[in-house]
Tab-separated table of C-alpha atoms in Angstrom:
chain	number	residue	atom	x	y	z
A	8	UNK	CA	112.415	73.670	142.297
A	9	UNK	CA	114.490	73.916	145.923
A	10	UNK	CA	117.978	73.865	145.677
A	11	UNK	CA	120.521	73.068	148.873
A	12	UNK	CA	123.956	74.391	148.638
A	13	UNK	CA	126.474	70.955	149.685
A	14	UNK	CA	129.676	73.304	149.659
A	15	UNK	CA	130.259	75.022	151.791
A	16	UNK	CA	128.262	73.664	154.183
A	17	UNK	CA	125.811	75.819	155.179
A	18	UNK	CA	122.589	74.179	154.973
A	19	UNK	CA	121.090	76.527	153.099
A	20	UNK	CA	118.303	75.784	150.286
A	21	UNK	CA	116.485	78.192	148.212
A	22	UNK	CA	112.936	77.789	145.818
A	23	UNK	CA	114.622	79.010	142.489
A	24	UNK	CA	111.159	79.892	140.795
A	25	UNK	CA	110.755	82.739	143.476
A	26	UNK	CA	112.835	86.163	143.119
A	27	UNK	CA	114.713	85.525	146.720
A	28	UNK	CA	115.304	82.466	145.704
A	29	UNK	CA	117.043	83.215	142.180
A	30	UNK	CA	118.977	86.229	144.016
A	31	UNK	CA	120.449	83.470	146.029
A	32	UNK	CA	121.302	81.247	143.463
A	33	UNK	CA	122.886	84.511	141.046
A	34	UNK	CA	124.835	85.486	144.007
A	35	UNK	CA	126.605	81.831	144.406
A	36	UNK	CA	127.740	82.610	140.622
A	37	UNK	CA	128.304	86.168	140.609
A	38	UNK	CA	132.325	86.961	139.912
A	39	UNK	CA	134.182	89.474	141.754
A	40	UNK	CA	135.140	92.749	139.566
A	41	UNK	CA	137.592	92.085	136.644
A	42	UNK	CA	138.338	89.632	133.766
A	43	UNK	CA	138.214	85.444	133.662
A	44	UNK	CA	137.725	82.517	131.564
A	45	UNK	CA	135.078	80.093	132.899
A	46	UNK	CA	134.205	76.878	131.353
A	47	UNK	CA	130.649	76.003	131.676
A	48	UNK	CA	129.586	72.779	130.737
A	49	UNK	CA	126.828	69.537	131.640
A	50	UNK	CA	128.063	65.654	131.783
A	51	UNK	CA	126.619	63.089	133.157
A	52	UNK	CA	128.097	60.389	135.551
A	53	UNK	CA	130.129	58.455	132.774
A	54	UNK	CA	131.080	61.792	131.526
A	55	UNK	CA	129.586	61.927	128.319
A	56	UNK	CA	129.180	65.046	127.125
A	57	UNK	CA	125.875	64.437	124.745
A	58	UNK	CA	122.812	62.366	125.771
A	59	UNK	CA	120.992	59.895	123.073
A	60	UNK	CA	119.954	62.943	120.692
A	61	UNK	CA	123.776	64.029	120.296
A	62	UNK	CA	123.308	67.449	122.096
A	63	UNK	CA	123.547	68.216	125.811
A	64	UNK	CA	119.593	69.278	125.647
A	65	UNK	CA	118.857	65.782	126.580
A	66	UNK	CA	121.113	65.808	129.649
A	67	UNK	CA	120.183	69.455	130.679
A	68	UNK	CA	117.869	70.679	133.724
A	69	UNK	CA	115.181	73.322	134.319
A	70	UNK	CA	117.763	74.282	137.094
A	71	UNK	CA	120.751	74.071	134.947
A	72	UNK	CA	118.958	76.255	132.162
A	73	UNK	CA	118.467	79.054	134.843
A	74	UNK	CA	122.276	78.621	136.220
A	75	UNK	CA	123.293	78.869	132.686
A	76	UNK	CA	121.339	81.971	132.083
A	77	UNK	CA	122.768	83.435	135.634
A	78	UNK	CA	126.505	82.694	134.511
A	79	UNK	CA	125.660	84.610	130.672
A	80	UNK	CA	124.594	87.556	132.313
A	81	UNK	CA	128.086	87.859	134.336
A	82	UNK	CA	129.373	87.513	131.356
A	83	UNK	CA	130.443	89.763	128.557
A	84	UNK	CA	131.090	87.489	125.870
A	85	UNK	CA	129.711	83.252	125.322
A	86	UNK	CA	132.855	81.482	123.607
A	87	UNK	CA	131.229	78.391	121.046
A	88	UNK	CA	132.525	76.019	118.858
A	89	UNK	CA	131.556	75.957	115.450
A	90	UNK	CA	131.063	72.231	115.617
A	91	UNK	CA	128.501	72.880	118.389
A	92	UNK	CA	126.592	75.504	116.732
A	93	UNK	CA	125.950	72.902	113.822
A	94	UNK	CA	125.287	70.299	116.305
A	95	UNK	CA	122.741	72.652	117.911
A	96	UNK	CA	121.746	75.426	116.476
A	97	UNK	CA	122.966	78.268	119.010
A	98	UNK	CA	120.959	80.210	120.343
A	99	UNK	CA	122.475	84.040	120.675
A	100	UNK	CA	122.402	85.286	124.665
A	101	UNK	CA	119.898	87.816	125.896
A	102	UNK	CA	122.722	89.463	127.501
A	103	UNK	CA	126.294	88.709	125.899
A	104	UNK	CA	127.870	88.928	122.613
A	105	UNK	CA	129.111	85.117	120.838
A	106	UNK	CA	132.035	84.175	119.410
A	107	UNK	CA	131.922	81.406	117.262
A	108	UNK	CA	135.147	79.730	116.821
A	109	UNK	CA	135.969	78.275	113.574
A	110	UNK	CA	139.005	76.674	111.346
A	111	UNK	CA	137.316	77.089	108.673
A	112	UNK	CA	135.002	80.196	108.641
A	113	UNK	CA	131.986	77.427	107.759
A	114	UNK	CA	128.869	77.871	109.603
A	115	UNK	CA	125.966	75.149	107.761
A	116	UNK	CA	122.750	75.480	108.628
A	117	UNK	CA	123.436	78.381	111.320
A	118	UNK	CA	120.685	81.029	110.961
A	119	UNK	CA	121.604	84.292	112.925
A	120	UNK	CA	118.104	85.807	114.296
A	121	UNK	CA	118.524	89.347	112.967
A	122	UNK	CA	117.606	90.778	116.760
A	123	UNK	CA	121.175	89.369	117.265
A	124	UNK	CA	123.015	91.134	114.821
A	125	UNK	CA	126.257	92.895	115.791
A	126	UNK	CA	126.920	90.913	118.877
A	127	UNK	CA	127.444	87.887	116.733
A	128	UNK	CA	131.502	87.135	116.711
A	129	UNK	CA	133.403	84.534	114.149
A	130	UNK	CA	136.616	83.841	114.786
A	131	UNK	CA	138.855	82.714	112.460
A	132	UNK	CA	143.111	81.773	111.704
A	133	UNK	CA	144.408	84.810	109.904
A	134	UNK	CA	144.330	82.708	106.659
A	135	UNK	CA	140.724	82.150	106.729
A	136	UNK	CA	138.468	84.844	104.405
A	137	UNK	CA	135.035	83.495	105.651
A	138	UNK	CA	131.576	84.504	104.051
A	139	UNK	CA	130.149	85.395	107.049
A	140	UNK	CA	126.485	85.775	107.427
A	141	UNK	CA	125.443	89.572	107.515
A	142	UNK	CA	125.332	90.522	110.938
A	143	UNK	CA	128.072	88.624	111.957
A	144	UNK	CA	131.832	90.507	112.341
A	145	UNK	CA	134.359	88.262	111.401
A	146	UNK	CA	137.751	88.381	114.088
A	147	UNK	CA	141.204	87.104	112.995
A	148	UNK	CA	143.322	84.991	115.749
A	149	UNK	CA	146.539	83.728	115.403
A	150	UNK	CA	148.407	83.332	112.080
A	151	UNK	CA	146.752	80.697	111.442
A	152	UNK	CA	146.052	77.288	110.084
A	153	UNK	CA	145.001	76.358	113.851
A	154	UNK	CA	143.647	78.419	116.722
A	155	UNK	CA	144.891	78.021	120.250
A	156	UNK	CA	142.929	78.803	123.131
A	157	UNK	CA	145.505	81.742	124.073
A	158	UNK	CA	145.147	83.712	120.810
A	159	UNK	CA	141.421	83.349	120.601
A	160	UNK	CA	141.127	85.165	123.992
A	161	UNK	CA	143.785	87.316	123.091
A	162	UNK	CA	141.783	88.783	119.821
A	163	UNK	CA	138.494	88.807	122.369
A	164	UNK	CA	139.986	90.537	125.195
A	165	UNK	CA	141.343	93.109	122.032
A	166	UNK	CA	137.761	93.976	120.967
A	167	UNK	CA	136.964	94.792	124.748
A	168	UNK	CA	135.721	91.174	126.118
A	169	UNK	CA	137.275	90.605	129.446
A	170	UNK	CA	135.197	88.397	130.817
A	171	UNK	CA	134.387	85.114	128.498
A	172	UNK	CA	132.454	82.056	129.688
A	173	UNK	CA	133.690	78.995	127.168
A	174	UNK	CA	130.558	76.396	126.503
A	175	UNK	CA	132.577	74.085	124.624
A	176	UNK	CA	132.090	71.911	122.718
A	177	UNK	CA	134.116	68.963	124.088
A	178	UNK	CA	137.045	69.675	121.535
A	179	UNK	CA	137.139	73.725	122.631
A	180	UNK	CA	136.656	73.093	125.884
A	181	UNK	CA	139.271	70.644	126.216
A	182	UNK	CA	141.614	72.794	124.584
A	183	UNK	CA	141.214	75.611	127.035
A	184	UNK	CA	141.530	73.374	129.671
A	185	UNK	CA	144.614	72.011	128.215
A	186	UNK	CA	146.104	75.410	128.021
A	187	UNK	CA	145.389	76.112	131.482
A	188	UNK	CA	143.196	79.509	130.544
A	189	UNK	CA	140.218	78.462	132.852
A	190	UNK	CA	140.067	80.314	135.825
A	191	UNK	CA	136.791	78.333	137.030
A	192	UNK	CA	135.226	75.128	135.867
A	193	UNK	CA	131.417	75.215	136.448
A	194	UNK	CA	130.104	72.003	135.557
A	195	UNK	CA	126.281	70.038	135.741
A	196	UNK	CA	126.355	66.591	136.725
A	197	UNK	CA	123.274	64.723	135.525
A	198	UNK	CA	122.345	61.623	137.448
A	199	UNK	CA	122.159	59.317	134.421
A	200	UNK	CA	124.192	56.529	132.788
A	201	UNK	CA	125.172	56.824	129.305
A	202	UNK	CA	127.007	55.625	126.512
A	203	UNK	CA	130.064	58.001	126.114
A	204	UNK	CA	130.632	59.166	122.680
A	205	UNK	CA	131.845	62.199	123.626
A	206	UNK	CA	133.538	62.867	126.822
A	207	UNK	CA	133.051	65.422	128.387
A	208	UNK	CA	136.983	66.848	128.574
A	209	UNK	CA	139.990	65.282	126.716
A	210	UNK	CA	143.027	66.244	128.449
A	211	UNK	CA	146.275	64.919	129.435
A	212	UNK	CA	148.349	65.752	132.638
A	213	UNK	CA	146.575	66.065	136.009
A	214	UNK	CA	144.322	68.574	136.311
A	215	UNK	CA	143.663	69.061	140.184
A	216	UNK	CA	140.623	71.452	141.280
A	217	UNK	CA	139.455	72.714	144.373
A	218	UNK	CA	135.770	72.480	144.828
A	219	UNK	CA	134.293	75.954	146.022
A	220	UNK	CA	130.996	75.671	145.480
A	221	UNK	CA	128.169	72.597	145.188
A	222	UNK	CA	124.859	72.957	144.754
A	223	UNK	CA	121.700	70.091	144.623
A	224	UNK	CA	118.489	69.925	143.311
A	225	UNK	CA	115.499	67.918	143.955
A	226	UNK	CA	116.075	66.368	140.561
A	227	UNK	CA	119.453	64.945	141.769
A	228	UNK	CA	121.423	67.199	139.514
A	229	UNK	CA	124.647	68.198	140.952
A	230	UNK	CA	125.997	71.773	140.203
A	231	UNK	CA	129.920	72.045	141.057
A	232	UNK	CA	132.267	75.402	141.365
A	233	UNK	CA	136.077	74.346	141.139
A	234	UNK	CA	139.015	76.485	140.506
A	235	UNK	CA	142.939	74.821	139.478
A	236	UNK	CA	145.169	73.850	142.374
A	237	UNK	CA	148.327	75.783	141.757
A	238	UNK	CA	150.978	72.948	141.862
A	239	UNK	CA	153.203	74.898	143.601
A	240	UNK	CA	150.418	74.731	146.875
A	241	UNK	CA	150.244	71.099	146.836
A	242	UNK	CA	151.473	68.975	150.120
């Protein structure tokens, strides 16, 4: 699969099933040295956030899956929403820990593959006694009914995660966005029209970004890099 990179333009393109070309595509994602919050997140051109199955599976990419693999490994912690880990079973990364973020503690039908156990995180409101799963460690945010995206990364960065990637759901990722905690949005753009459900992001005010980064594939799947405009730089 040959991807070109849009932004900026330097009419590159790489094969991503060869090695040089996935070095090129890893190095488009890599983060500089330190901590961030990155959203990362597929939609398609009405927004929706969920194809015809109700999961983003249907709306995903062979290149998408390897981009999303690229951006794990940078990362030392994969933020989730309990609603999504219902939805779709969540799958545990190869190479970071998960938090699983949840009002309640509940986690139905979630099976933790024991391989996984220890870098399994759910977090919680300081009022919540879950019965977590063995294998999972249970993290208190916030006192508590509700979680805000400020005190969930607060009790991460405590336990040593400095640098999360948020996946959503649409209601989590919304929220970060909301609260201004996402130091990059990295989003798929699938080139299909579909009923919208579930938007993609839910936010009010205006949230201006600054694309840094776009990426094509032969698919037609669009792969953006945009960071917040700081109001105080705008004309």
């Amino acid at each position: 699969m040959r991807v070109s990179e849009l932004r900026p333009t330097t009419g590159e393109s790489a094969d991503i099933t060869t090695d040089a070309g996935r070095a090129w595509l890893t190095e488009r994602y890599r983060r500089p040295a330190g901590g961030y919050v990155r959203l990362n997140m597929v939609t398609t051109l009405t927004g929706a956030a969920v194809g015809g199955d109700g999961t983003s599976d249907s709306i995903t990419s062979p290149t998408d899956r390897t981009i999303l693999g690229m951006i794990r490994r940078d990362a030392e912690i994969v933020v989730v929403g309990a609603e999504s880990v219902r939805a779709e079973g969540y799958v545990v990364p190869r190479t970071a820990a998960l938090a699983i973020v949840s009002r309640t503690g509940r986690l139905d039908g979630h099976r933790l593959d024991p391989a996984a156990a220890g870098r399994v995180l759910l977090v919680v409101p300081s009022t919540v006694a879950p019965e977590a799963p063995a294998g999972v460690d249970v993290v208190h945010a916030g006192p508590g009914p509700d979680l805000s995206p400020a005190e969930i990364v607060s009790a991460l960065r405590a336990r040593g995660f400095s640098r999360l990637v948020c996946e959503g759901g649409p209601t989590l990722g919304s929220a970060f966005a909301s609260a201004g905690l996402i130091d990059e949005y990295c989003i798929t753009v699938a080139p299909r029209i579909t009923p919208v459900e579930r938007p993609l992001l839910s936010i009010g005010g205006d949230g201006e970004l600054a694309v840094t980064g776009a990426l094509m594939d032969e698919a037609g799947f669009s792969y953006l890099r945009l960071r917040p405009v700081d109001p105080a730089s705008r004309g």
